GROMACS .gro file of N, CA, C and O in nm:
model
  504
    1UNK      N    1  19.564  13.143  10.022
    1UNK     CA    2  19.505  13.072   9.914
    1UNK      C    3  19.359  13.035   9.949
    1UNK      O    4  19.332  12.972  10.051
    2UNK      N    5  19.270  13.063   9.862
    2UNK     CA    6  19.127  13.037   9.885
    2UNK      C    7  19.081  12.920   9.796
    2UNK      O    8  19.117  12.912   9.679
    3UNK      N    9  19.005  12.836   9.852
    3UNK     CA   10  18.951  12.721   9.779
    3UNK      C   11  18.803  12.747   9.758
    3UNK      O   12  18.729  12.775   9.851
    4UNK      N   13  18.769  12.740   9.631
    4UNK     CA   14  18.626  12.759   9.590
    4UNK      C   15  18.550  12.624   9.602
    4UNK      O   16  18.592  12.529   9.543
    5UNK      N   17  18.438  12.622   9.673
    5UNK     CA   18  18.354  12.508   9.677
    5UNK      C   19  18.216  12.539   9.619
    5UNK      O   20  18.160  12.646   9.652
    6UNK      N   21  18.170  12.458   9.528
    6UNK     CA   22  18.031  12.471   9.479
    6UNK      C   23  17.935  12.445   9.587
    6UNK      O   24  17.958  12.369   9.679
    7UNK      N   25  17.817  12.508   9.578
    7UNK     CA   26  17.715  12.477   9.677
    7UNK      C   27  17.679  12.324   9.679
    7UNK      O   28  17.687  12.263   9.572
    8UNK      N   29  17.648  12.272   9.791
    8UNK     CA   30  17.616  12.127   9.794
    8UNK      C   31  17.491  12.100   9.711
    8UNK      O   32  17.401  12.180   9.710
    9UNK      N   33  17.489  11.992   9.646
    9UNK     CA   34  17.371  11.946   9.570
    9UNK      C   35  17.300  11.837   9.642
    9UNK      O   36  17.362  11.745   9.689
   10UNK      N   37  17.171  11.854   9.651
   10UNK     CA   38  17.089  11.749   9.711
   10UNK      C   39  17.067  11.639   9.617
   10UNK      O   40  17.012  11.657   9.508
   11UNK      N   41  17.107  11.522   9.645
   11UNK     CA   42  17.085  11.401   9.561
   11UNK      C   43  17.166  11.401   9.431
   11UNK      O   44  17.136  11.334   9.339
   12UNK      N   45  17.279  11.479   9.429
   12UNK     CA   46  17.363  11.485   9.312
   12UNK      C   47  17.422  11.349   9.282
   12UNK      O   48  17.459  11.275   9.372
   13UNK      N   49  17.437  11.316   9.156
   13UNK     CA   50  17.498  11.193   9.113
   13UNK      C   51  17.554  11.207   8.975
   13UNK      O   52  17.556  11.315   8.917
   14UNK      N   53  17.599  11.097   8.912
   14UNK     CA   54  17.663  11.103   8.782
   14UNK      C   55  17.560  11.156   8.679
   14UNK      O   56  17.601  11.232   8.588
   15UNK      N   57  17.434  11.117   8.685
   15UNK     CA   58  17.334  11.162   8.581
   15UNK      C   59  17.314  11.307   8.599
   15UNK      O   60  17.296  11.384   8.496
   16UNK      N   61  17.317  11.362   8.717
   16UNK     CA   62  17.305  11.506   8.746
   16UNK      C   63  17.416  11.577   8.673
   16UNK      O   64  17.397  11.674   8.609
   17UNK      N   65  17.539  11.531   8.691
   17UNK     CA   66  17.655  11.593   8.635
   17UNK      C   67  17.647  11.587   8.481
   17UNK      O   68  17.680  11.682   8.411
   18UNK      N   69  17.605  11.474   8.427
   18UNK     CA   70  17.588  11.458   8.281
   18UNK      C   71  17.484  11.559   8.228
   18UNK      O   72  17.510  11.620   8.122
   19UNK      N   73  17.376  11.574   8.294
   19UNK     CA   74  17.271  11.667   8.251
   19UNK      C   75  17.324  11.811   8.256
   19UNK      O   76  17.299  11.886   8.166
   20UNK      N   77  17.398  11.840   8.362
   20UNK     CA   78  17.450  11.978   8.378
   20UNK      C   79  17.549  12.004   8.263
   20UNK      O   80  17.549  12.114   8.201
   21UNK      N   81  17.635  11.905   8.229
   21UNK     CA   82  17.730  11.922   8.118
   21UNK      C   83  17.655  11.939   7.988
   21UNK      O   84  17.694  12.024   7.903
   22UNK      N   85  17.549  11.861   7.968
   22UNK     CA   86  17.471  11.879   7.846
   22UNK      C   87  17.411  12.019   7.833
   22UNK      O   88  17.408  12.076   7.730
   23UNK      N   89  17.360  12.068   7.948
   23UNK     CA   90  17.300  12.202   7.951
   23UNK      C   91  17.403  12.310   7.910
   23UNK      O   92  17.372  12.401   7.840
   24UNK      N   93  17.530  12.291   7.956
   24UNK     CA   94  17.634  12.382   7.919
   24UNK      C   95  17.649  12.386   7.768
   24UNK      O   96  17.665  12.492   7.706
   25UNK      N   97  17.647  12.272   7.706
   25UNK     CA   98  17.661  12.262   7.560
   25UNK      C   99  17.540  12.313   7.489
   25UNK      O  100  17.549  12.375   7.380
   26UNK      N  101  17.420  12.295   7.550
   26UNK     CA  102  17.298  12.345   7.488
   26UNK      C  103  17.296  12.494   7.483
   26UNK      O  104  17.257  12.557   7.389
   27UNK      N  105  17.345  12.556   7.592
   27UNK     CA  106  17.358  12.702   7.601
   27UNK      C  107  17.444  12.754   7.484
   27UNK      O  108  17.417  12.857   7.424
   28UNK      N  109  17.539  12.672   7.446
   28UNK     CA  110  17.632  12.709   7.338
   28UNK      C  111  17.575  12.677   7.201
   28UNK      O  112  17.634  12.697   7.096
   29UNK      N  113  17.452  12.617   7.197
   29UNK     CA  114  17.381  12.591   7.075
   29UNK      C  115  17.396  12.447   7.017
   29UNK      O  116  17.359  12.420   6.904
   30UNK      N  117  17.444  12.354   7.103
   30UNK     CA  118  17.465  12.218   7.060
   30UNK      C  119  17.328  12.141   7.043
   30UNK      O  120  17.270  12.110   7.142
   31UNK      N  121  17.295  12.116   6.923
   31UNK     CA  122  17.170  12.033   6.899
   31UNK      C  123  17.195  11.892   6.938
   31UNK      O  124  17.100  11.823   6.984
   32UNK      N  125  17.313  11.843   6.927
   32UNK     CA  126  17.348  11.704   6.968
   32UNK      C  127  17.331  11.691   7.113
   32UNK      O  128  17.271  11.593   7.160
   33UNK      N  129  17.380  11.784   7.197
   33UNK     CA  130  17.360  11.781   7.341
   33UNK      C  131  17.212  11.786   7.372
   33UNK      O  132  17.168  11.717   7.463
   34UNK      N  133  17.138  11.867   7.303
   34UNK     CA  134  16.997  11.880   7.330
   34UNK      C  135  16.926  11.744   7.301
   34UNK      O  136  16.842  11.696   7.378
   35UNK      N  137  16.965  11.683   7.193
   35UNK     CA  138  16.906  11.544   7.161
   35UNK      C  139  16.939  11.447   7.266
   35UNK      O  140  16.855  11.362   7.304
   36UNK      N  141  17.062  11.450   7.318
   36UNK     CA  142  17.099  11.359   7.424
   36UNK      C  143  17.026  11.388   7.554
   36UNK      O  144  16.980  11.292   7.620
   37UNK      N  145  17.010  11.510   7.586
   37UNK     CA  146  16.929  11.543   7.705
   37UNK      C  147  16.783  11.499   7.689
   37UNK      O  148  16.725  11.442   7.782
   38UNK      N  149  16.728  11.522   7.572
   38UNK     CA  150  16.592  11.477   7.545
   38UNK      C  151  16.577  11.325   7.565
   38UNK      O  152  16.495  11.276   7.632
   39UNK      N  153  16.678  11.250   7.512
   39UNK     CA  154  16.680  11.102   7.528
   39UNK      C  155  16.689  11.059   7.668
   39UNK      O  156  16.623  10.963   7.706
   40UNK      N  157  16.762  11.135   7.749
   40UNK     CA  158  16.781  11.103   7.891
   40UNK      C  159  16.662  11.133   7.974
   40UNK      O  160  16.633  11.068   8.077
   41UNK      N  161  16.580  11.228   7.930
   41UNK     CA  162  16.478  11.285   8.023
   41UNK      C  163  16.335  11.275   7.970
   41UNK      O  164  16.240  11.277   8.054
   42UNK      N  165  16.315  11.247   7.845
   42UNK     CA  166  16.176  11.257   7.789
   42UNK      C  167  16.082  11.157   7.847
   42UNK      O  168  15.960  11.190   7.863
   43UNK      N  169  16.128  11.036   7.880
   43UNK     CA  170  16.034  10.934   7.930
   43UNK      C  171  15.975  10.981   8.066
   43UNK      O  172  15.853  10.971   8.087
   44UNK      N  173  16.062  11.032   8.153
   44UNK     CA  174  16.014  11.075   8.283
   44UNK      C  175  15.926  11.201   8.266
   44UNK      O  176  15.824  11.207   8.335
   45UNK      N  177  15.964  11.293   8.185
   45UNK     CA  178  15.888  11.413   8.165
   45UNK      C  179  15.750  11.382   8.106
   45UNK      O  180  15.648  11.433   8.150
   46UNK      N  181  15.750  11.293   8.009
   46UNK     CA  182  15.622  11.256   7.944
   46UNK      C  183  15.528  11.187   8.045
   46UNK      O  184  15.410  11.214   8.050
   47UNK      N  185  15.584  11.098   8.130
   47UNK     CA  186  15.508  11.034   8.234
   47UNK      C  187  15.448  11.137   8.332
   47UNK      O  188  15.331  11.117   8.367
   48UNK      N  189  15.527  11.238   8.370
   48UNK     CA  190  15.474  11.343   8.452
   48UNK      C  191  15.357  11.414   8.388
   48UNK      O  192  15.252  11.432   8.453
   49UNK      N  193  15.372  11.446   8.264
   49UNK     CA  194  15.267  11.522   8.190
   49UNK      C  195  15.138  11.431   8.184
   49UNK      O  196  15.031  11.480   8.212
   50UNK      N  197  15.156  11.305   8.155
   50UNK     CA  198  15.045  11.213   8.150
   50UNK      C  199  14.972  11.201   8.285
   50UNK      O  200  14.852  11.169   8.293
   51UNK      N  201  15.048  11.217   8.394
   51UNK     CA  202  14.988  11.210   8.531
   51UNK      C  203  14.896  11.333   8.554
   51UNK      O  204  14.812  11.324   8.637
   52UNK      N  205  14.917  11.437   8.474
   52UNK     CA  206  14.835  11.559   8.494
   52UNK      C  207  14.726  11.565   8.386
   52UNK      O  208  14.611  11.594   8.416
   53UNK      N  209  14.767  11.535   8.258
   53UNK     CA  210  14.677  11.546   8.145
   53UNK      C  211  14.654  11.399   8.097
   53UNK      O  212  14.747  11.335   8.055
   54UNK      N  213  14.530  11.355   8.102
   54UNK     CA  214  14.505  11.219   8.066
   54UNK      C  215  14.455  11.210   7.918
   54UNK      O  216  14.355  11.150   7.886
   55UNK      N  217  14.529  11.276   7.832
   55UNK     CA  218  14.503  11.281   7.691
   55UNK      C  219  14.634  11.274   7.618
   55UNK      O  220  14.709  11.369   7.628
   56UNK      N  221  14.665  11.170   7.544
   56UNK     CA  222  14.797  11.146   7.484
   56UNK      C  223  14.836  11.260   7.389
   56UNK      O  224  14.945  11.309   7.394
   57UNK      N  225  14.741  11.297   7.303
   57UNK     CA  226  14.773  11.402   7.204
   57UNK      C  227  14.809  11.536   7.272
   57UNK      O  228  14.899  11.601   7.235
   58UNK      N  229  14.726  11.573   7.374
   58UNK     CA  230  14.757  11.697   7.447
   58UNK      C  231  14.890  11.685   7.522
   58UNK      O  232  14.970  11.778   7.525
   59UNK      N  233  14.919  11.569   7.580
   59UNK     CA  234  15.041  11.545   7.650
   59UNK      C  235  15.164  11.554   7.558
   59UNK      O  236  15.265  11.614   7.593
   60UNK      N  237  15.146  11.504   7.431
   60UNK     CA  238  15.255  11.511   7.336
   60UNK      C  239  15.279  11.659   7.294
   60UNK      O  240  15.398  11.702   7.280
   61UNK      N  241  15.177  11.736   7.285
   61UNK     CA  242  15.194  11.883   7.249
   61UNK      C  243  15.267  11.954   7.367
   61UNK      O  244  15.356  12.034   7.342
   62UNK      N  245  15.228  11.918   7.489
   62UNK     CA  246  15.292  11.982   7.607
   62UNK      C  247  15.437  11.946   7.614
   62UNK      O  248  15.524  12.025   7.642
   63UNK      N  249  15.469  11.816   7.582
   63UNK     CA  250  15.605  11.770   7.583
   63UNK      C  251  15.686  11.848   7.480
   63UNK      O  252  15.795  11.899   7.513
   64UNK      N  253  15.633  11.868   7.365
   64UNK     CA  254  15.705  11.941   7.259
   64UNK      C  255  15.724  12.091   7.308
   64UNK      O  256  15.834  12.146   7.296
   65UNK      N  257  15.617  12.149   7.354
   65UNK     CA  258  15.628  12.286   7.403
   65UNK      C  259  15.730  12.301   7.517
   65UNK      O  260  15.806  12.397   7.522
   66UNK      N  261  15.734  12.202   7.605
   66UNK     CA  262  15.826  12.204   7.716
   66UNK      C  263  15.971  12.205   7.669
   66UNK      O  264  16.054  12.284   7.710
   67UNK      N  265  16.000  12.116   7.572
   67UNK     CA  266  16.140  12.105   7.527
   67UNK      C  267  16.179  12.228   7.439
   67UNK      O  268  16.295  12.271   7.436
   68UNK      N  269  16.081  12.285   7.362
   68UNK     CA  270  16.112  12.409   7.289
   68UNK      C  271  16.146  12.516   7.392
   68UNK      O  272  16.243  12.592   7.370
   69UNK      N  273  16.068  12.526   7.497
   69UNK     CA  274  16.099  12.626   7.601
   69UNK      C  275  16.237  12.602   7.663
   69UNK      O  276  16.313  12.695   7.682
   70UNK      N  277  16.268  12.474   7.694
   70UNK     CA  278  16.400  12.441   7.757
   70UNK      C  279  16.507  12.482   7.663
   70UNK      O  280  16.610  12.532   7.709
   71UNK      N  281  16.495  12.454   7.533
   71UNK     CA  282  16.599  12.494   7.436
   71UNK      C  283  16.620  12.644   7.434
   71UNK      O  284  16.730  12.693   7.438
   72UNK      N  285  16.509  12.719   7.424
   72UNK     CA  286  16.515  12.862   7.407
   72UNK      C  287  16.552  12.935   7.537
   72UNK      O  288  16.594  13.054   7.533
   73UNK      N  289  16.540  12.867   7.650
   73UNK     CA  290  16.561  12.929   7.781
   73UNK      C  291  16.672  12.860   7.856
   73UNK      O  292  16.689  12.869   7.978
   74UNK      N  293  16.758  12.789   7.788
   74UNK     CA  294  16.864  12.704   7.850
   74UNK      C  295  16.956  12.788   7.940
   74UNK      O  296  17.003  12.744   8.043
   75UNK      N  297  16.978  12.911   7.904
   75UNK     CA  298  17.062  13.001   7.986
   75UNK      C  299  17.005  13.024   8.128
   75UNK      O  300  17.079  13.063   8.219
   76UNK      N  301  16.880  13.006   8.146
   76UNK     CA  302  16.819  13.028   8.276
   76UNK      C  303  16.837  12.908   8.369
   76UNK      O  304  16.810  12.926   8.493
   77UNK      N  305  16.879  12.797   8.321
   77UNK     CA  306  16.905  12.682   8.406
   77UNK      C  307  17.024  12.705   8.497
   77UNK      O  308  17.128  12.750   8.452
   78UNK      N  309  17.007  12.672   8.626
   78UNK     CA  310  17.119  12.678   8.721
   78UNK      C  311  17.122  12.545   8.799
   78UNK      O  312  17.027  12.509   8.864
   79UNK      N  313  17.236  12.477   8.786
   79UNK     CA  314  17.248  12.342   8.838
   79UNK      C  315  17.233  12.332   8.991
   79UNK      O  316  17.185  12.229   9.041
   80UNK      N  317  17.275  12.439   9.059
   80UNK     CA  318  17.264  12.426   9.206
   80UNK      C  319  17.122  12.425   9.255
   80UNK      O  320  17.096  12.392   9.373
   81UNK      N  321  17.024  12.460   9.171
   81UNK     CA  322  16.884  12.459   9.212
   81UNK      C  323  16.813  12.323   9.184
   81UNK      O  324  16.703  12.303   9.226
   82UNK      N  325  16.882  12.240   9.109
   82UNK     CA  326  16.823  12.106   9.078
   82UNK      C  327  16.883  12.057   8.949
   82UNK      O  328  16.958  12.127   8.880
   83UNK      N  329  16.849  11.933   8.918
   83UNK     CA  330  16.898  11.876   8.792
   83UNK      C  331  16.826  11.934   8.672
   83UNK      O  332  16.718  11.993   8.682
   84UNK      N  333  16.882  11.911   8.552
   84UNK     CA  334  16.815  11.953   8.429
   84UNK      C  335  16.680  11.890   8.413
   84UNK      O  336  16.585  11.947   8.372
   85UNK      N  337  16.672  11.757   8.448
   85UNK     CA  338  16.544  11.690   8.440
   85UNK      C  339  16.441  11.748   8.537
   85UNK      O  340  16.323  11.767   8.498
   86UNK      N  341  16.484  11.786   8.653
   86UNK     CA  342  16.392  11.851   8.749
   86UNK      C  343  16.342  11.986   8.691
   86UNK      O  344  16.223  12.019   8.708
   87UNK      N  345  16.435  12.061   8.637
   87UNK     CA  346  16.406  12.193   8.577
   87UNK      C  347  16.305  12.176   8.461
   87UNK      O  348  16.198  12.241   8.459
   88UNK      N  349  16.328  12.081   8.376
   88UNK     CA  350  16.241  12.057   8.262
   88UNK      C  351  16.102  12.001   8.314
   88UNK      O  352  15.996  12.043   8.262
   89UNK      N  353  16.105  11.919   8.419
   89UNK     CA  354  15.985  11.867   8.478
   89UNK      C  355  15.896  11.975   8.535
   89UNK      O  356  15.774  11.974   8.520
   90UNK      N  357  15.961  12.080   8.593
   90UNK     CA  358  15.884  12.188   8.648
   90UNK      C  359  15.817  12.265   8.530
   90UNK      O  360  15.703  12.310   8.544
   91UNK      N  361  15.891  12.291   8.424
   91UNK     CA  362  15.829  12.356   8.309
   91UNK      C  363  15.712  12.275   8.260
   91UNK      O  364  15.601  12.328   8.233
   92UNK      N  365  15.731  12.142   8.246
   92UNK     CA  366  15.621  12.057   8.198
   92UNK      C  367  15.502  12.060   8.294
   92UNK      O  368  15.386  12.062   8.243
   93UNK      N  369  15.529  12.054   8.423
   93UNK     CA  370  15.418  12.054   8.522
   93UNK      C  371  15.338  12.182   8.509
   93UNK      O  372  15.213  12.182   8.506
   94UNK      N  373  15.402  12.299   8.496
   94UNK     CA  374  15.332  12.426   8.483
   94UNK      C  375  15.257  12.430   8.355
   94UNK      O  376  15.137  12.470   8.357
   95UNK      N  377  15.311  12.384   8.249
   95UNK     CA  378  15.238  12.385   8.120
   95UNK      C  379  15.118  12.291   8.126
   95UNK      O  380  15.013  12.325   8.074
   96UNK      N  381  15.133  12.176   8.189
   96UNK     CA  382  15.021  12.082   8.195
   96UNK      C  383  14.914  12.138   8.282
   96UNK      O  384  14.791  12.132   8.247
   97UNK      N  385  14.949  12.197   8.399
   97UNK     CA  386  14.847  12.260   8.486
   97UNK      C  387  14.779  12.378   8.416
   97UNK      O  388  14.656  12.394   8.428
   98UNK      N  389  14.852  12.457   8.345
   98UNK     CA  390  14.796  12.569   8.272
   98UNK      C  391  14.701  12.517   8.165
   98UNK      O  392  14.598  12.580   8.142
   99UNK      N  393  14.733  12.405   8.099
   99UNK     CA  394  14.643  12.348   7.999
   99UNK      C  395  14.511  12.308   8.065
   99UNK      O  396  14.404  12.332   8.010
  100UNK      N  397  14.517  12.247   8.188
  100UNK     CA  398  14.400  12.208   8.256
  100UNK      C  399  14.316  12.330   8.297
  100UNK      O  400  14.194  12.332   8.280
  101UNK      N  401  14.387  12.432   8.342
  101UNK     CA  402  14.312  12.555   8.384
  101UNK      C  403  14.247  12.624   8.266
  101UNK      O  404  14.138  12.672   8.272
  102UNK      N  405  14.317  12.623   8.150
  102UNK     CA  406  14.264  12.679   8.029
  102UNK      C  407  14.137  12.600   7.984
  102UNK      O  408  14.038  12.658   7.944
  103UNK      N  409  14.147  12.469   7.991
  103UNK     CA  410  14.030  12.389   7.951
  103UNK      C  411  13.914  12.414   8.049
  103UNK      O  412  13.797  12.426   8.002
  104UNK      N  413  13.942  12.422   8.178
  104UNK     CA  414  13.833  12.451   8.274
  104UNK      C  415  13.776  12.585   8.253
  104UNK      O  416  13.655  12.606   8.257
  105UNK      N  417  13.863  12.687   8.226
  105UNK     CA  418  13.816  12.820   8.204
  105UNK      C  419  13.730  12.833   8.076
  105UNK      O  420  13.626  12.895   8.078
  106UNK      N  421  13.778  12.766   7.974
  106UNK     CA  422  13.704  12.770   7.849
  106UNK      C  423  13.571  12.701   7.865
  106UNK      O  424  13.467  12.747   7.811
  107UNK      N  425  13.561  12.590   7.942
  107UNK     CA  426  13.440  12.516   7.959
  107UNK      C  427  13.341  12.601   8.037
  107UNK      O  428  13.219  12.591   8.009
  108UNK      N  429  13.387  12.680   8.132
  108UNK     CA  430  13.293  12.754   8.218
  108UNK      C  431  13.263  12.894   8.169
  108UNK      O  432  13.157  12.941   8.188
  109UNK      N  433  13.363  12.960   8.104
  109UNK     CA  434  13.342  13.100   8.068
  109UNK      C  435  13.355  13.123   7.917
  109UNK      O  436  13.317  13.232   7.873
  110UNK      N  437  13.410  13.032   7.846
  110UNK     CA  438  13.435  13.055   7.702
  110UNK      C  439  13.557  13.135   7.674
  110UNK      O  440  13.595  13.161   7.559
  111UNK      N  441  13.635  13.176   7.781
  111UNK     CA  442  13.758  13.254   7.764
  111UNK      C  443  13.875  13.160   7.786
  111UNK      O  444  13.866  13.058   7.856
  112UNK      N  445  13.994  13.200   7.740
  112UNK     CA  446  14.113  13.121   7.754
  112UNK      C  447  14.206  13.186   7.852
  112UNK      O  448  14.206  13.305   7.874
  113UNK      N  449  14.298  13.105   7.910
  113UNK     CA  450  14.401  13.144   8.004
  113UNK      C  451  14.526  13.159   7.930
  113UNK      O  452  14.542  13.107   7.819
  114UNK      N  453  14.632  13.230   7.982
  114UNK     CA  454  14.758  13.257   7.914
  114UNK      C  455  14.836  13.132   7.881
  114UNK      O  456  14.787  13.018   7.894
  115UNK      N  457  14.959  13.150   7.831
  115UNK     CA  458  15.038  13.044   7.780
  115UNK      C  459  15.112  12.963   7.883
  115UNK      O  460  15.193  12.875   7.850
  116UNK      N  461  15.092  12.989   8.013
  116UNK     CA  462  15.159  12.910   8.115
  116UNK      C  463  15.293  12.971   8.155
  116UNK      O  464  15.369  12.915   8.236
  117UNK      N  465  15.336  13.081   8.103
  117UNK     CA  466  15.467  13.140   8.136
  117UNK      C  467  15.450  13.264   8.220
  117UNK      O  468  15.543  13.330   8.248
  118UNK      N  469  15.332  13.291   8.276
  118UNK     CA  470  15.309  13.398   8.370
  118UNK      C  471  15.334  13.346   8.510
  118UNK      O  472  15.336  13.228   8.534
  119UNK      N  473  15.349  13.438   8.596
  119UNK     CA  474  15.350  13.406   8.740
  119UNK      C  475  15.461  13.310   8.779
  119UNK      O  476  15.575  13.339   8.756
  120UNK      N  477  15.425  13.198   8.841
  120UNK     CA  478  15.526  13.109   8.902
  120UNK      C  479  15.627  13.056   8.804
  120UNK      O  480  15.747  13.044   8.839
  121UNK      N  481  15.594  13.017   8.680
  121UNK     CA  482  15.696  12.968   8.592
  121UNK      C  483  15.794  13.073   8.558
  121UNK      O  484  15.915  13.042   8.550
  122UNK      N  485  15.750  13.195   8.537
  122UNK     CA  486  15.845  13.303   8.502
  122UNK      C  487  15.944  13.320   8.614
  122UNK      O  488  16.062  13.332   8.600
  123UNK      N  489  15.888  13.318   8.743
  123UNK     CA  490  15.973  13.330   8.858
  123UNK      C  491  16.070  13.209   8.871
  123UNK      O  492  16.186  13.225   8.904
  124UNK      N  493  16.024  13.086   8.843
  124UNK     CA  494  16.108  12.972   8.847
  124UNK      C  495  16.220  12.977   8.747
  124UNK      O  496  16.333  12.940   8.777
  125UNK      N  497  16.195  13.030   8.627
  125UNK     CA  498  16.293  13.038   8.526
  125UNK      C  499  16.395  13.153   8.546
  125UNK      O  500  16.503  13.156   8.486
  126UNK      N  501  16.361  13.246   8.631
  126UNK     CA  502  16.448  13.367   8.653
  126UNK      C  503  16.572  13.331   8.731
  126UNK      O  504  16.590  13.236   8.795
   0.00000   0.00000   0.00000
């Protein structure tokens, strides 16, 4: 008889389990679960974005883009790599940094940078 053990989680707790359960329901298309996850995580994620982008309107756009991405890519979330909030925070961090790079690029060259889903974020989501 074989006993299956999940990989150990670093810092796992009840909120981690709740977020993972919500992600399972989100993958199935539950808008209620998505709203609950948003309520649990949006304050931390928005604070993170504001620490990178010091413009409230831009930070709100990034927050919205982040959660749209999380909804449409929920199947890519894997709990053993971190909590849902950590996963969403990584998406937000990449989007905020890409916004800064785009602004810097536009200011110096007049050209724009991609949507933030190239390179590291695409690898993170895979």
